[in-house]
Amino acid sequence: MRNGQSVRSAPGNLLLCMLLVLAALMAGFLAVQPASAETILYRNFTLIDGRGGPAVPNAAMLVADGRILWAGPMAGAPEVAVSVDLGGKWVIPGLIDTHIHIGNLHDLTQDEKFYSPENVEADLRTYGSFGITTVAIMGTDKDSIFQIRALQRAGRPMMTRIYTAGQGIVFRGGYGGVPGINRPVATAKEAAAEVDAQAAKGADYIKLWLDDELGTMPKMPPEISKAVIDAAHRNGLKVYAHIFYLADAKRLVAEGIDGFVHSVRDLPVDQELIDMMKARGVVQVAATLSREAAMFAYGSPAPWLSDPFFMQSLSPTALTLLASAERQRTVAGNPTFPRYPAFFDMAMANMKRLAAAGIRYGLGTDSGPPGRVAGYSVHWEMELMVRDGFTTAETIRAATLYGAEVLGAKDIGVLERARWANFVVLDADPLKDIRNTRAIRAVYVGGTQVPSVKR
């Protein structure tokens, strides 16, 4: 991770943010390329399109100017001048992480002073190299993110695409977010005004935190969470919430919430919550199983610390810190540490029950804060879902089609006509073993191959 300089943005200081982003663009950081007249046929691979049907062996896909024109058996492929032989590999849609944080981390220190267009760009390249071609940032962005997103959507980016909540809403003095970025509110009026401000900037959705950190901090009162939800809906935006407790999940569903970005972790979800969620169309945006596992995994030497696939996601300093006995003792010495495995088990059980009941879900990791590793965490999340009883096909759909549906994105998530050519080329079959999603040969965003991250 490269050091970034602080970008202190406020609603009245958007011009400065824009100038900084444009300067980064001139330096090549954002790597948005204009549409070209290229038409390429990718051939000789097994297609797993994201919809859950049978894999198509000996397949082909025609891509023009970054979008898919046709996909199917190679025998039916149109003739074109340029083709790329993928050598019998497997192709899946680009993966979607529906819950991340970005740009605020240097090694294992999280602070708003690190947030910059350059740091955001570095994180996006890391995600892209791991096959994650779309991310949803949950409430810890500065205003410069809106210019970065605008530049992406104006052309064909060469890196992971972003959706953002801008600055999330927290209760003043309470739990959540990154200090200096998030918007603390004390009244319903303040809450509505902050939502209006995020909507005016162009937020894709609104994020709020409802938690008391196991009774150690004040919790957002109902009148404030209801004001956030009502203001967001008035602005035509959905609201996604950080929750921990079953009772809080029920309260927010009654208030009109649109989705949860974590599993309930204190108690088993009951039929009352399931019925409420189904009746109101509330989605499980992300279960963040890998986040729950990461809370205790680094209290001892984690076996993947020497895995080259894991190691490419972090700086040498961060890897050294995670592997140090001193840090492991600090993690294990947290008074709450003994409770984390039970929270993880509850998250696993509740995710499976909601899915079995027909609740819509995506796949998200809450990666970005220290120890929740960008890129790698998606593959860990997928492995945990399979351990939780999901099939490999269901897990791939969670990370592709379902993620796109949660975000309301109709041009990603599936490899079919008119969608962006966001895809991952794998050396092994992920339907046989979900860990084969780590056997990445190449990643394409909008038909452009993403470079590997070199640290």
Coordinates of C-alpha atoms in Angstrom, one line a residue:
M1 CA 0.0 0.0 0.0
R2 CA 1.4 3.4 -1.0
N3 CA 1.2 6.3 1.4
G4 CA -1.5 8.8 0.4
Q5 CA -1.7 12.5 1.4
S6 CA -4.8 13.7 3.2
V7 CA -7.6 15.1 1.2
R8 CA -9.8 17.1 3.5
S9 CA -13.1 17.4 1.6
A10 CA -16.3 19.2 2.5
P11 CA -19.4 20.0 0.6
G12 CA -18.1 23.5 -0.1
N13 CA -14.7 22.2 -1.2
L14 CA -15.5 20.0 -4.1
L15 CA -13.5 22.0 -6.6
L16 CA -10.3 21.2 -4.7
C17 CA -11.2 17.5 -4.8
M18 CA -11.9 17.6 -8.5
L19 CA -8.6 19.3 -9.2
L20 CA -6.8 16.6 -7.2
V21 CA -8.6 13.8 -9.1
L22 CA -7.9 15.4 -12.5
A23 CA -4.2 15.7 -11.5
A24 CA -4.2 12.0 -10.7
L25 CA -5.8 11.2 -14.0
M26 CA -3.2 13.2 -15.9
A27 CA -0.6 11.1 -14.1
G28 CA -2.3 7.9 -15.2
F29 CA -3.6 6.8 -11.9
L30 CA -7.3 6.3 -12.8
A31 CA -6.5 4.7 -16.1
V32 CA -9.8 5.3 -17.8
Q33 CA -9.6 4.6 -21.5
P34 CA -11.9 5.9 -24.2
A35 CA -14.0 3.5 -26.2
S36 CA -12.2 2.1 -29.2
A37 CA -13.4 0.2 -32.3
E38 CA -12.0 -3.1 -31.1
T39 CA -13.9 -6.3 -31.6
I40 CA -12.4 -9.5 -30.0
L41 CA -13.5 -13.1 -29.9
Y42 CA -12.4 -14.9 -26.8
R43 CA -12.5 -18.7 -27.5
N44 CA -11.6 -22.1 -26.2
F45 CA -12.8 -22.0 -22.6
T46 CA -15.4 -23.3 -20.3
L47 CA -18.1 -20.7 -19.7
I48 CA -19.7 -20.3 -16.2
D49 CA -22.0 -17.4 -17.0
G50 CA -23.2 -16.5 -13.4
R51 CA -26.8 -17.5 -13.9
G52 CA -26.4 -21.0 -12.4
G53 CA -27.0 -23.1 -15.5
P54 CA -24.7 -25.8 -16.7
A55 CA -21.2 -24.8 -17.6
V56 CA -20.6 -24.5 -21.4
P57 CA -17.4 -26.3 -22.5
N58 CA -15.6 -25.2 -25.7
A59 CA -17.2 -21.8 -25.5
A60 CA -16.6 -18.4 -27.0
M61 CA -17.5 -14.8 -26.2
L62 CA -17.5 -11.8 -28.6
V63 CA -16.6 -8.4 -27.0
A64 CA -16.8 -5.0 -28.7
D65 CA -15.7 -1.8 -27.1
G66 CA -15.8 -3.5 -23.7
R67 CA -19.3 -5.0 -23.9
I68 CA -20.4 -8.5 -24.7
L69 CA -22.1 -9.0 -28.1
W70 CA -22.5 -12.7 -27.9
A71 CA -21.5 -15.7 -25.7
G72 CA -22.1 -19.4 -26.2
P73 CA -20.7 -22.6 -27.8
M74 CA -17.7 -21.9 -30.0
A75 CA -19.4 -23.7 -32.9
G76 CA -21.9 -20.9 -33.1
A77 CA -19.4 -18.0 -32.8
P78 CA -19.3 -15.4 -35.5
E79 CA -16.1 -14.9 -37.5
V80 CA -14.0 -11.9 -36.6
A81 CA -10.5 -10.7 -37.5
V82 CA -9.1 -10.8 -33.9
S83 CA -9.4 -13.7 -31.6
V84 CA -7.8 -14.7 -28.3
D85 CA -7.4 -18.4 -27.5
L86 CA -7.9 -18.9 -23.7
G87 CA -6.3 -22.4 -23.8
G88 CA -9.1 -24.4 -22.3
K89 CA -9.3 -22.4 -19.1
W90 CA -12.5 -21.6 -17.1
V91 CA -14.2 -18.2 -17.3
I92 CA -16.5 -16.7 -14.6
P93 CA -18.0 -13.2 -14.3
G94 CA -16.0 -10.6 -12.5
L95 CA -16.6 -10.9 -8.7
I96 CA -18.6 -8.3 -6.8
D97 CA -17.8 -7.4 -3.2
T98 CA -20.9 -5.7 -1.7
H99 CA -19.3 -4.4 1.4
I100 CA -15.8 -2.8 1.6
H101 CA -13.9 0.2 2.9
I102 CA -11.2 1.8 0.8
G103 CA -8.4 4.3 0.8
N104 CA -8.0 4.8 4.6
L105 CA -5.3 2.1 5.3
H106 CA -1.6 2.2 5.4
D107 CA 0.0 -1.1 6.3
L108 CA -2.2 -2.0 9.3
T109 CA -3.1 1.5 10.4
Q110 CA -6.5 3.0 9.5
D111 CA -6.8 6.8 9.5
E112 CA -8.7 9.3 7.4
K113 CA -5.4 11.1 6.8
F114 CA -4.3 8.4 4.4
Y115 CA -7.4 8.9 2.1
S116 CA -6.4 10.1 -1.3
P117 CA -7.1 9.4 -5.0
E118 CA -3.8 7.6 -5.2
N119 CA -4.6 5.4 -2.3
V120 CA -8.1 4.6 -3.6
E121 CA -6.5 3.8 -7.0
A122 CA -4.0 1.5 -5.4
D123 CA -6.7 -0.4 -3.5
L124 CA -8.8 -0.7 -6.6
R125 CA -5.9 -2.3 -8.5
T126 CA -5.5 -4.8 -5.7
Y127 CA -9.1 -5.7 -5.8
G128 CA -8.9 -6.1 -9.6
S129 CA -5.9 -8.3 -9.5
F130 CA -7.9 -10.7 -7.3
G131 CA -10.8 -10.9 -9.8
I132 CA -13.1 -8.4 -8.0
T133 CA -14.3 -6.1 -10.7
T134 CA -17.0 -4.2 -8.8
V135 CA -17.0 -3.1 -5.1
A136 CA -19.6 -1.3 -3.0
I137 CA -18.0 1.1 -0.5
M138 CA -20.0 1.4 2.7
G139 CA -19.8 4.9 4.1
T140 CA -16.1 5.7 4.6
D141 CA -15.3 7.8 1.5
K142 CA -14.3 11.4 1.1
D143 CA -15.9 13.6 -1.6
S144 CA -13.2 12.9 -4.2
I145 CA -14.7 9.4 -4.6
F146 CA -17.6 11.0 -6.6
Q147 CA -15.2 12.4 -9.2
I148 CA -13.4 9.0 -9.5
R149 CA -16.7 7.3 -10.0
A150 CA -17.8 9.8 -12.6
L151 CA -14.7 9.3 -14.6
Q152 CA -15.1 5.5 -14.4
R153 CA -18.7 5.7 -15.7
A154 CA -17.8 8.1 -18.5
G155 CA -15.6 5.6 -20.2
R156 CA -14.0 2.2 -20.0
P157 CA -12.0 1.9 -16.8
M158 CA -9.0 -0.4 -16.5
M159 CA -9.7 -1.1 -12.8
T160 CA -12.4 -2.2 -10.4
R161 CA -15.7 -0.2 -10.6
I162 CA -17.1 1.5 -7.6
Y163 CA -20.4 2.1 -5.9
T164 CA -20.4 4.4 -2.9
A165 CA -22.5 5.6 0.1
G166 CA -20.2 8.7 0.4
Q167 CA -20.1 9.4 4.1
G168 CA -22.1 7.1 6.3
I169 CA -24.4 8.3 9.2
V170 CA -23.4 7.5 12.8
F171 CA -24.9 8.6 16.1
R172 CA -22.8 11.3 17.8
G173 CA -20.5 9.6 20.3
G174 CA -21.6 6.2 19.1
Y175 CA -20.1 3.3 17.1
G176 CA -19.1 3.3 13.4
G177 CA -17.1 4.4 10.5
V178 CA -13.8 6.3 10.3
P179 CA -13.5 9.4 12.5
G180 CA -13.0 12.5 10.4
I181 CA -15.1 11.1 7.5
N182 CA -18.4 9.8 8.8
R183 CA -21.2 12.2 9.7
P184 CA -22.1 12.1 13.4
V185 CA -25.7 13.3 14.1
A186 CA -27.5 14.0 17.4
T187 CA -31.0 14.7 16.2
A188 CA -33.5 13.6 13.5
K189 CA -33.2 17.0 11.8
E190 CA -29.4 16.7 11.6
A191 CA -29.8 13.1 10.3
A192 CA -32.2 14.1 7.5
A193 CA -29.9 17.0 6.5
E194 CA -26.9 14.7 6.2
V195 CA -28.8 12.3 4.1
D196 CA -29.9 15.1 1.8
A197 CA -26.2 16.2 1.6
Q198 CA -25.1 12.7 0.5
A199 CA -27.9 12.5 -2.0
A200 CA -26.9 15.9 -3.5
K201 CA -23.3 14.6 -4.0
G202 CA -24.6 11.6 -5.8
A203 CA -24.4 8.7 -3.3
D204 CA -25.6 5.4 -4.8
Y205 CA -27.2 4.5 -1.4
I206 CA -27.1 5.5 2.2
K207 CA -25.3 3.7 5.0
L208 CA -26.0 3.9 8.8
W209 CA -24.4 2.2 11.8
L210 CA -26.7 0.8 14.5
D211 CA -24.7 -0.8 17.2
D212 CA -23.4 -0.3 20.7
E213 CA -20.2 -2.3 20.4
L214 CA -21.4 -4.9 23.0
G215 CA -22.8 -2.3 25.3
T216 CA -19.8 0.0 25.4
M217 CA -21.1 2.9 23.3
P218 CA -24.4 4.7 22.9
K219 CA -26.7 3.3 20.2
M220 CA -28.5 5.4 17.5
P221 CA -32.0 6.1 18.8
P222 CA -35.1 5.0 16.7
E223 CA -36.1 8.6 15.8
I224 CA -32.7 9.2 14.2
S225 CA -32.5 5.9 12.2
K226 CA -36.1 6.4 11.1
A227 CA -35.2 10.0 9.9
V228 CA -32.2 8.6 7.9
I229 CA -34.4 6.0 6.2
D230 CA -37.2 8.4 5.5
A231 CA -34.9 11.0 4.1
A232 CA -33.1 8.5 1.9
H233 CA -36.4 7.2 0.5
R234 CA -37.5 10.7 -0.2
N235 CA -34.3 11.1 -2.2
G236 CA -34.9 7.9 -4.1
L237 CA -32.1 6.0 -2.4
K238 CA -31.9 2.7 -0.5
V239 CA -30.5 2.5 3.0
Y240 CA -28.2 -0.3 4.2
A241 CA -27.4 -0.8 7.8
H242 CA -24.6 -2.2 10.0
I243 CA -26.4 -4.3 12.7
F244 CA -25.3 -6.8 15.3
Y245 CA -28.4 -7.6 17.3
L246 CA -31.6 -9.5 16.3
A247 CA -33.8 -6.9 18.0
D248 CA -32.1 -4.1 16.1
A249 CA -32.6 -5.9 12.8
K250 CA -36.4 -6.2 13.5
R251 CA -36.5 -2.5 14.6
L252 CA -34.9 -1.4 11.3
V253 CA -37.1 -3.6 9.1
A254 CA -40.1 -2.0 10.8
E255 CA -38.7 1.4 10.1
G256 CA -38.2 0.7 6.4
I257 CA -34.6 -0.4 6.0
D258 CA -33.6 -1.9 2.6
G259 CA -30.8 -4.2 3.6
F260 CA -28.2 -5.4 6.2
V261 CA -24.5 -5.4 5.6
H262 CA -23.7 -7.9 8.3
S263 CA -25.4 -11.0 9.7
V264 CA -27.2 -10.9 13.0
R265 CA -24.7 -12.3 15.4
D266 CA -26.2 -12.3 18.9
L267 CA -29.1 -14.8 18.5
P268 CA -30.5 -17.1 15.8
V269 CA -32.7 -15.3 13.3
D270 CA -36.3 -16.2 14.0
Q271 CA -39.4 -16.7 11.8
E272 CA -40.6 -13.2 12.7
L273 CA -37.6 -11.5 11.2
I274 CA -37.7 -13.8 8.2
D275 CA -41.3 -13.0 7.6
M276 CA -40.7 -9.2 8.0
M277 CA -37.8 -9.2 5.6
K278 CA -39.7 -11.2 3.0
A279 CA -42.8 -9.0 3.2
R280 CA -40.7 -5.8 2.8
G281 CA -38.1 -7.1 0.3
V282 CA -35.2 -6.5 2.7
V283 CA -32.0 -8.0 1.4
Q284 CA -28.9 -9.4 3.2
V285 CA -26.4 -7.2 1.3
A286 CA -23.5 -9.1 2.9
A287 CA -23.0 -11.6 5.6
T288 CA -19.3 -10.7 6.1
L289 CA -18.4 -14.2 7.3
S290 CA -14.7 -13.6 6.6
R291 CA -14.9 -10.4 8.7
E292 CA -16.1 -12.5 11.7
A293 CA -13.4 -15.1 11.2
A294 CA -10.7 -12.4 10.9
M295 CA -11.7 -11.1 14.3
F296 CA -10.0 -14.1 15.9
A297 CA -7.9 -15.7 13.2
Y298 CA -4.9 -13.4 13.8
G299 CA -4.7 -14.2 17.5
S300 CA -2.3 -17.0 16.6
P301 CA -0.2 -17.8 13.5
A302 CA -2.7 -18.0 10.6
P303 CA -1.7 -20.8 8.2
W304 CA -2.3 -18.6 5.1
L305 CA 0.3 -15.9 6.1
S306 CA 2.9 -17.6 3.9
D307 CA 0.4 -18.3 1.1
P308 CA 1.7 -16.4 -2.0
F309 CA -1.9 -15.7 -3.0
F310 CA -2.6 -14.0 0.3
M311 CA 0.8 -12.3 0.4
Q312 CA 0.2 -10.3 -2.8
S313 CA -2.7 -8.4 -1.1
L314 CA -0.5 -6.7 1.5
S315 CA 2.6 -4.7 1.9
P316 CA 5.7 -6.4 3.4
T317 CA 5.3 -4.3 6.5
A318 CA 1.7 -5.4 7.0
L319 CA 2.6 -9.1 6.4
T320 CA 5.4 -8.8 9.0
L321 CA 3.0 -7.2 11.5
L322 CA 0.3 -9.9 11.1
A323 CA 2.9 -12.6 11.6
S324 CA 4.5 -11.0 14.7
A325 CA 4.0 -12.8 18.0
E326 CA 3.6 -9.4 19.7
R327 CA 0.6 -8.5 17.5
Q328 CA -0.9 -11.9 17.9
R329 CA -0.7 -11.6 21.7
T330 CA -2.4 -8.1 21.5
V331 CA -5.2 -9.5 19.3
A332 CA -5.7 -12.5 21.6
G333 CA -5.5 -10.3 24.7
N334 CA -8.7 -8.3 23.7
P335 CA -11.3 -8.9 26.5
T336 CA -13.9 -9.7 23.8
F337 CA -11.6 -12.2 22.0
P338 CA -13.0 -15.4 23.5
R339 CA -16.5 -14.4 22.3
Y340 CA -15.6 -13.9 18.6
P341 CA -15.8 -17.6 17.5
A342 CA -19.3 -17.8 18.8
F343 CA -20.2 -14.6 16.8
F344 CA -18.7 -16.2 13.7
D345 CA -20.7 -19.4 14.2
M346 CA -23.9 -17.4 14.7
A347 CA -23.2 -15.4 11.5
M348 CA -22.7 -18.6 9.6
A349 CA -25.9 -20.2 10.9
N350 CA -28.0 -17.1 10.3
M351 CA -26.7 -16.6 6.7
K352 CA -27.7 -20.1 5.8
R353 CA -31.1 -19.9 7.4
L354 CA -32.0 -16.6 5.6
A355 CA -30.8 -18.0 2.3
A356 CA -32.8 -21.2 2.8
A357 CA -35.9 -19.0 3.5
G358 CA -35.6 -17.2 0.2
I359 CA -34.1 -13.9 1.4
R360 CA -32.0 -12.3 -1.4
Y361 CA -28.3 -11.9 -0.6
G362 CA -25.0 -10.8 -2.0
L363 CA -21.4 -11.5 -1.0
G364 CA -19.5 -8.9 1.0
T365 CA -16.5 -8.9 3.2
D366 CA -16.2 -5.6 5.2
S367 CA -12.5 -5.6 4.0
G368 CA -10.4 -2.5 4.3
P369 CA -9.9 -2.1 8.1
P370 CA -6.8 -3.7 9.6
G371 CA -6.7 -7.5 9.2
R372 CA -9.7 -7.6 6.8
V373 CA -7.6 -8.0 3.6
A374 CA -8.6 -6.5 0.3
G375 CA -9.1 -8.9 -2.5
Y376 CA -8.1 -12.1 -0.6
S377 CA -11.2 -11.8 1.7
V378 CA -13.6 -12.4 -1.2
H379 CA -12.1 -15.8 -1.9
W380 CA -12.1 -16.6 1.8
E381 CA -15.7 -15.5 2.0
M382 CA -16.6 -17.9 -0.8
E383 CA -14.8 -20.8 0.9
L384 CA -16.7 -20.1 4.1
M385 CA -20.0 -20.0 2.2
V386 CA -19.3 -23.5 0.9
R387 CA -18.4 -24.6 4.4
D388 CA -21.7 -23.1 5.4
G389 CA -23.6 -25.5 3.1
F390 CA -23.9 -23.4 -0.1
T391 CA -23.0 -25.2 -3.3
T392 CA -20.1 -23.8 -5.4
A393 CA -22.6 -22.7 -8.0
E394 CA -24.7 -20.8 -5.4
T395 CA -21.6 -19.2 -4.0
I396 CA -20.4 -18.0 -7.5
R397 CA -23.9 -16.6 -8.1
A398 CA -23.7 -14.7 -4.7
A399 CA -20.5 -13.1 -5.8
T400 CA -21.7 -12.2 -9.3
L401 CA -25.4 -12.2 -10.3
Y402 CA -26.8 -11.7 -6.8
G403 CA -24.3 -8.9 -6.0
A404 CA -25.4 -7.1 -9.2
E405 CA -29.0 -7.5 -8.2
V406 CA -28.4 -6.1 -4.7
L407 CA -26.7 -3.0 -6.3
G408 CA -29.4 -2.6 -9.0
A409 CA -26.6 -3.0 -11.6
K410 CA -28.0 -4.5 -14.8
D411 CA -24.8 -4.3 -16.8
I412 CA -22.6 -6.5 -14.7
G413 CA -22.7 -9.8 -12.9
V414 CA -23.5 -12.1 -15.8
L415 CA -21.6 -12.9 -19.0
E416 CA -24.3 -12.3 -21.6
R417 CA -25.2 -9.8 -24.3
A418 CA -25.1 -6.1 -23.6
R419 CA -23.3 -6.5 -20.2
W420 CA -19.8 -5.3 -19.5
A421 CA -17.1 -7.8 -20.3
N422 CA -15.9 -8.1 -16.7
F423 CA -14.6 -11.6 -16.4
V424 CA -11.9 -13.8 -14.7
V425 CA -9.9 -16.5 -16.5
L426 CA -9.1 -19.5 -14.1
D427 CA -6.7 -22.3 -14.5
A428 CA -9.0 -24.8 -12.7
D429 CA -12.7 -25.5 -12.4
P430 CA -14.4 -23.5 -9.5
L431 CA -17.5 -25.7 -9.7
K432 CA -15.4 -28.7 -8.5
D433 CA -13.6 -26.7 -5.7
I434 CA -14.4 -23.1 -4.8
R435 CA -10.8 -22.6 -3.9
N436 CA -10.1 -22.7 -7.6
T437 CA -11.3 -19.1 -7.9
R438 CA -7.8 -18.4 -6.6
A439 CA -6.2 -20.0 -9.7
I440 CA -6.4 -16.7 -11.6
R441 CA -4.8 -16.5 -15.0
A442 CA -6.2 -13.1 -16.1
V443 CA -8.8 -10.5 -15.1
Y444 CA -10.7 -8.3 -17.5
V445 CA -12.6 -5.1 -16.7
G446 CA -14.6 -3.7 -19.6
G447 CA -12.7 -6.0 -22.0
T448 CA -9.3 -4.6 -20.8
Q449 CA -6.9 -6.9 -19.0
V450 CA -6.1 -5.8 -15.5
P451 CA -2.4 -5.8 -14.6
S452 CA -1.2 -7.8 -11.6
V453 CA -0.3 -5.9 -8.5
K454 CA 3.5 -5.8 -7.8
R455 CA 4.6 -4.7 -4.4

